[in-house]
Amino acid sequence: MLEPATTKRVAEAVARTMYARDHAARTLGMIIDEVGPGFARLSMTVREDMVNGHDICHGGITFALADTAFAYACNARNDVAVAASCSITYTNPAKRGDRLLAECVERFHRGRTGVYDVTVTDQDGRVVALFRGNSRHIGGKVVPDLEIGT
């Protein structure tokens, strides 16, 4: 079993690799604030091109942020995982200029299956959305031949 510091380094190496290939996250201005085993915190600012006809953040943008935090959390062990299903509940609107924070926490992981909860908040701590994702490991490593010393 890996030590906590080692597993955090694995998660960070995986996140760096994924982010380099994650054109969607980079285009949307998402920042990885912190990752660890079964955990990820990402943030982004709602831009003018992200608001809908009601002048609030488009739900798809909020979903994308939550889904991306979920992706980084469920891949943090370096085992390739994808979403099997996801759901989201929008609780408060986000507005142009808001800084959104998505924090993903693993609730269950065994074998090839995981369950993760993401809470999206604004800069004032107001909950914008609650997201639940179910992951499925599909085989393979995010970073092949990853070697992390203790």
PDB file of C-alpha atoms in Angstrom:
ATOM      1  CA  MET A   1       0.000   0.000   0.000  1.00  0.00           C
ATOM      2  CA  LEU A   2       1.292   3.440  -0.905  1.00  0.00           C
ATOM      3  CA  GLU A   3       1.941   6.068   1.754  1.00  0.00           C
ATOM      4  CA  PRO A   4      -0.360   9.152   1.724  1.00  0.00           C
ATOM      5  CA  ALA A   5       2.398  11.450   0.413  1.00  0.00           C
ATOM      6  CA  THR A   6       3.090   9.004  -2.422  1.00  0.00           C
ATOM      7  CA  THR A   7      -0.570   8.681  -3.382  1.00  0.00           C
ATOM      8  CA  LYS A   8      -0.869  12.490  -3.451  1.00  0.00           C
ATOM      9  CA  ARG A   9       2.155  12.641  -5.762  1.00  0.00           C
ATOM     10  CA  VAL A  10       0.532  10.026  -8.008  1.00  0.00           C
ATOM     11  CA  ALA A  11      -2.669  12.103  -8.149  1.00  0.00           C
ATOM     12  CA  GLU A  12      -0.672  15.241  -8.965  1.00  0.00           C
ATOM     13  CA  ALA A  13       1.283  13.492 -11.747  1.00  0.00           C
ATOM     14  CA  VAL A  14      -1.947  12.139 -13.220  1.00  0.00           C
ATOM     15  CA  ALA A  15      -3.573  15.586 -13.051  1.00  0.00           C
ATOM     16  CA  ARG A  16      -0.616  17.233 -14.820  1.00  0.00           C
ATOM     17  CA  THR A  17      -0.791  14.636 -17.596  1.00  0.00           C
ATOM     18  CA  MET A  18      -4.557  14.867 -17.987  1.00  0.00           C
ATOM     19  CA  TYR A  19      -4.545  18.683 -17.931  1.00  0.00           C
ATOM     20  CA  ALA A  20      -1.955  18.827 -20.704  1.00  0.00           C
ATOM     21  CA  ARG A  21      -4.391  16.871 -22.913  1.00  0.00           C
ATOM     22  CA  ASP A  22      -7.590  18.490 -21.562  1.00  0.00           C
ATOM     23  CA  HIS A  23      -8.339  21.108 -24.200  1.00  0.00           C
ATOM     24  CA  ALA A  24     -11.878  21.656 -22.891  1.00  0.00           C
ATOM     25  CA  ALA A  25     -10.767  22.475 -19.342  1.00  0.00           C
ATOM     26  CA  ARG A  26      -8.032  24.805 -20.537  1.00  0.00           C
ATOM     27  CA  THR A  27     -10.317  26.564 -23.040  1.00  0.00           C
ATOM     28  CA  LEU A  28     -12.919  27.144 -20.311  1.00  0.00           C
ATOM     29  CA  GLY A  29     -10.227  28.567 -18.026  1.00  0.00           C
ATOM     30  CA  MET A  30     -10.417  25.824 -15.411  1.00  0.00           C
ATOM     31  CA  ILE A  31      -7.609  25.681 -12.869  1.00  0.00           C
ATOM     32  CA  ILE A  32      -6.648  22.624 -10.837  1.00  0.00           C
ATOM     33  CA  ASP A  33      -6.376  23.928  -7.291  1.00  0.00           C
ATOM     34  CA  GLU A  34      -5.723  20.618  -5.529  1.00  0.00           C
ATOM     35  CA  VAL A  35      -5.855  16.877  -6.182  1.00  0.00           C
ATOM     36  CA  GLY A  36      -5.393  13.782  -4.081  1.00  0.00           C
ATOM     37  CA  PRO A  37      -6.567  10.189  -4.073  1.00  0.00           C
ATOM     38  CA  GLY A  38     -10.303  10.330  -4.774  1.00  0.00           C
ATOM     39  CA  PHE A  39     -10.343  14.115  -4.466  1.00  0.00           C
ATOM     40  CA  ALA A  40     -10.107  17.153  -6.725  1.00  0.00           C
ATOM     41  CA  ARG A  41     -10.768  20.875  -6.406  1.00  0.00           C
ATOM     42  CA  LEU A  42     -11.013  22.976  -9.569  1.00  0.00           C
ATOM     43  CA  SER A  43     -12.037  26.578 -10.155  1.00  0.00           C
ATOM     44  CA  MET A  44     -12.954  28.906 -12.992  1.00  0.00           C
ATOM     45  CA  THR A  45     -14.422  32.356 -13.586  1.00  0.00           C
ATOM     46  CA  VAL A  46     -17.731  32.753 -15.420  1.00  0.00           C
ATOM     47  CA  ARG A  47     -16.982  34.774 -18.553  1.00  0.00           C
ATOM     48  CA  GLU A  48     -19.357  36.705 -20.800  1.00  0.00           C
ATOM     49  CA  ASP A  49     -19.284  33.905 -23.385  1.00  0.00           C
ATOM     50  CA  MET A  50     -20.509  31.452 -20.706  1.00  0.00           C
ATOM     51  CA  VAL A  51     -23.824  33.136 -19.876  1.00  0.00           C
ATOM     52  CA  ASN A  52     -27.150  32.168 -21.417  1.00  0.00           C
ATOM     53  CA  GLY A  53     -30.182  34.167 -22.545  1.00  0.00           C
ATOM     54  CA  HIS A  54     -31.115  34.857 -18.904  1.00  0.00           C
ATOM     55  CA  ASP A  55     -27.685  36.436 -18.315  1.00  0.00           C
ATOM     56  CA  ILE A  56     -26.701  33.632 -15.911  1.00  0.00           C
ATOM     57  CA  CYS A  57     -24.066  30.937 -16.280  1.00  0.00           C
ATOM     58  CA  HIS A  58     -25.192  28.285 -18.738  1.00  0.00           C
ATOM     59  CA  GLY A  59     -25.947  25.024 -16.939  1.00  0.00           C
ATOM     60  CA  GLY A  60     -23.682  23.152 -19.331  1.00  0.00           C
ATOM     61  CA  ILE A  61     -20.729  25.238 -18.186  1.00  0.00           C
ATOM     62  CA  THR A  62     -21.440  24.458 -14.531  1.00  0.00           C
ATOM     63  CA  PHE A  63     -21.852  20.795 -15.448  1.00  0.00           C
ATOM     64  CA  ALA A  64     -18.542  20.852 -17.334  1.00  0.00           C
ATOM     65  CA  LEU A  65     -16.712  22.205 -14.273  1.00  0.00           C
ATOM     66  CA  ALA A  66     -18.274  19.591 -11.976  1.00  0.00           C
ATOM     67  CA  ASP A  67     -17.660  16.793 -14.483  1.00  0.00           C
ATOM     68  CA  THR A  68     -14.030  17.813 -14.858  1.00  0.00           C
ATOM     69  CA  ALA A  69     -13.452  17.797 -11.081  1.00  0.00           C
ATOM     70  CA  PHE A  70     -15.071  14.342 -11.056  1.00  0.00           C
ATOM     71  CA  ALA A  71     -12.725  13.178 -13.829  1.00  0.00           C
ATOM     72  CA  TYR A  72      -9.607  14.290 -11.989  1.00  0.00           C
ATOM     73  CA  ALA A  73     -10.768  12.676  -8.738  1.00  0.00           C
ATOM     74  CA  CYS A  74     -11.726   9.311 -10.215  1.00  0.00           C
ATOM     75  CA  ASN A  75      -8.519   9.029 -12.259  1.00  0.00           C
ATOM     76  CA  ALA A  76      -6.245  10.097  -9.388  1.00  0.00           C
ATOM     77  CA  ARG A  77      -5.026   6.548  -8.690  1.00  0.00           C
ATOM     78  CA  ASN A  78      -3.657   6.400 -12.256  1.00  0.00           C
ATOM     79  CA  ASP A  79      -6.287   3.881 -13.366  1.00  0.00           C
ATOM     80  CA  VAL A  80      -8.200   5.102 -16.422  1.00  0.00           C
ATOM     81  CA  ALA A  81     -11.796   5.830 -15.424  1.00  0.00           C
ATOM     82  CA  VAL A  82     -14.727   7.316 -17.314  1.00  0.00           C
ATOM     83  CA  ALA A  83     -18.195   8.421 -16.327  1.00  0.00           C
ATOM     84  CA  ALA A  84     -20.835   5.691 -16.312  1.00  0.00           C
ATOM     85  CA  SER A  85     -23.545   8.158 -15.270  1.00  0.00           C
ATOM     86  CA  CYS A  86     -23.847  11.661 -13.834  1.00  0.00           C
ATOM     87  CA  SER A  87     -26.594  13.867 -12.481  1.00  0.00           C
ATOM     88  CA  ILE A  88     -26.703  17.476 -11.390  1.00  0.00           C
ATOM     89  CA  THR A  89     -29.052  19.660  -9.385  1.00  0.00           C
ATOM     90  CA  TYR A  90     -28.788  23.413  -9.876  1.00  0.00           C
ATOM     91  CA  THR A  91     -29.481  25.222  -6.606  1.00  0.00           C
ATOM     92  CA  ASN A  92     -28.544  28.866  -7.306  1.00  0.00           C
ATOM     93  CA  PRO A  93     -27.582  30.717 -10.484  1.00  0.00           C
ATOM     94  CA  ALA A  94     -24.015  31.780 -11.118  1.00  0.00           C
ATOM     95  CA  LYS A  95     -23.471  35.117 -12.782  1.00  0.00           C
ATOM     96  CA  ARG A  96     -20.906  36.650 -15.088  1.00  0.00           C
ATOM     97  CA  GLY A  97     -17.744  37.366 -13.101  1.00  0.00           C
ATOM     98  CA  ASP A  98     -18.439  34.766 -10.405  1.00  0.00           C
ATOM     99  CA  ARG A  99     -15.536  32.548  -9.403  1.00  0.00           C
ATOM    100  CA  LEU A 100     -16.800  28.966  -9.212  1.00  0.00           C
ATOM    101  CA  LEU A 101     -15.164  26.246  -7.127  1.00  0.00           C
ATOM    102  CA  ALA A 102     -15.923  22.560  -7.720  1.00  0.00           C
ATOM    103  CA  GLU A 103     -14.855  20.181  -4.975  1.00  0.00           C
ATOM    104  CA  CYS A 104     -15.139  16.459  -5.668  1.00  0.00           C
ATOM    105  CA  VAL A 105     -15.032  13.813  -2.946  1.00  0.00           C
ATOM    106  CA  GLU A 106     -15.004  10.070  -3.422  1.00  0.00           C
ATOM    107  CA  ARG A 107     -17.871   8.393  -1.568  1.00  0.00           C
ATOM    108  CA  PHE A 108     -17.300   4.796  -2.652  1.00  0.00           C
ATOM    109  CA  HIS A 109     -14.635   2.925  -4.580  1.00  0.00           C
ATOM    110  CA  ARG A 110     -14.273  -0.794  -5.051  1.00  0.00           C
ATOM    111  CA  GLY A 111     -13.035  -2.768  -8.006  1.00  0.00           C
ATOM    112  CA  ARG A 112     -13.940  -0.969 -11.209  1.00  0.00           C
ATOM    113  CA  THR A 113     -16.709   1.217  -9.743  1.00  0.00           C
ATOM    114  CA  GLY A 114     -16.711   4.534  -7.892  1.00  0.00           C
ATOM    115  CA  VAL A 115     -19.243   7.083  -6.674  1.00  0.00           C
ATOM    116  CA  TYR A 116     -18.255  10.744  -6.353  1.00  0.00           C
ATOM    117  CA  ASP A 117     -20.013  13.887  -5.127  1.00  0.00           C
ATOM    118  CA  VAL A 118     -19.141  17.356  -6.387  1.00  0.00           C
ATOM    119  CA  THR A 119     -20.277  20.580  -4.765  1.00  0.00           C
ATOM    120  CA  VAL A 120     -19.989  23.705  -6.908  1.00  0.00           C
ATOM    121  CA  THR A 121     -19.939  26.983  -4.971  1.00  0.00           C
ATOM    122  CA  ASP A 122     -19.378  30.621  -5.857  1.00  0.00           C
ATOM    123  CA  GLN A 123     -16.825  33.005  -4.334  1.00  0.00           C
ATOM    124  CA  ASP A 124     -19.181  33.653  -1.398  1.00  0.00           C
ATOM    125  CA  GLY A 125     -19.589  29.961  -0.600  1.00  0.00           C
ATOM    126  CA  ARG A 126     -23.135  29.831  -1.963  1.00  0.00           C
ATOM    127  CA  VAL A 127     -23.947  26.394  -3.423  1.00  0.00           C
ATOM    128  CA  VAL A 128     -24.548  26.662  -7.160  1.00  0.00           C
ATOM    129  CA  ALA A 129     -24.901  22.954  -7.966  1.00  0.00           C
ATOM    130  CA  LEU A 130     -24.706  19.451  -6.538  1.00  0.00           C
ATOM    131  CA  PHE A 131     -23.380  16.747  -8.866  1.00  0.00           C
ATOM    132  CA  ARG A 132     -23.055  12.985  -8.453  1.00  0.00           C
ATOM    133  CA  GLY A 133     -20.931  10.901 -10.781  1.00  0.00           C
ATOM    134  CA  ASN A 134     -20.534   7.149 -11.081  1.00  0.00           C
ATOM    135  CA  SER A 135     -17.232   6.046 -12.566  1.00  0.00           C
ATOM    136  CA  ARG A 136     -16.107   2.897 -14.305  1.00  0.00           C
ATOM    137  CA  HIS A 137     -12.479   1.866 -14.648  1.00  0.00           C
ATOM    138  CA  ILE A 138     -11.903   0.688 -18.206  1.00  0.00           C
ATOM    139  CA  GLY A 139      -8.347  -0.601 -17.902  1.00  0.00           C
ATOM    140  CA  GLY A 140      -5.025   1.016 -18.560  1.00  0.00           C
ATOM    141  CA  LYS A 141      -3.012   3.725 -16.846  1.00  0.00           C
ATOM    142  CA  VAL A 142      -3.332   7.479 -17.333  1.00  0.00           C
ATOM    143  CA  VAL A 143       0.451   7.772 -17.028  1.00  0.00           C
ATOM    144  CA  PRO A 144       2.052   4.512 -18.183  1.00  0.00           C
ATOM    145  CA  ASP A 145       5.150   3.460 -16.256  1.00  0.00           C
ATOM    146  CA  LEU A 146       4.577   6.108 -13.585  1.00  0.00           C
ATOM    147  CA  GLU A 147       7.252   5.797 -10.923  1.00  0.00           C
ATOM    148  CA  ILE A 148       6.856   7.783  -7.727  1.00  0.00           C
ATOM    149  CA  GLY A 149       9.443   7.332  -5.014  1.00  0.00           C
ATOM    150  CA  THR A 150       8.525   7.475  -1.358  1.00  0.00           C
TER     151      THR A 150
END
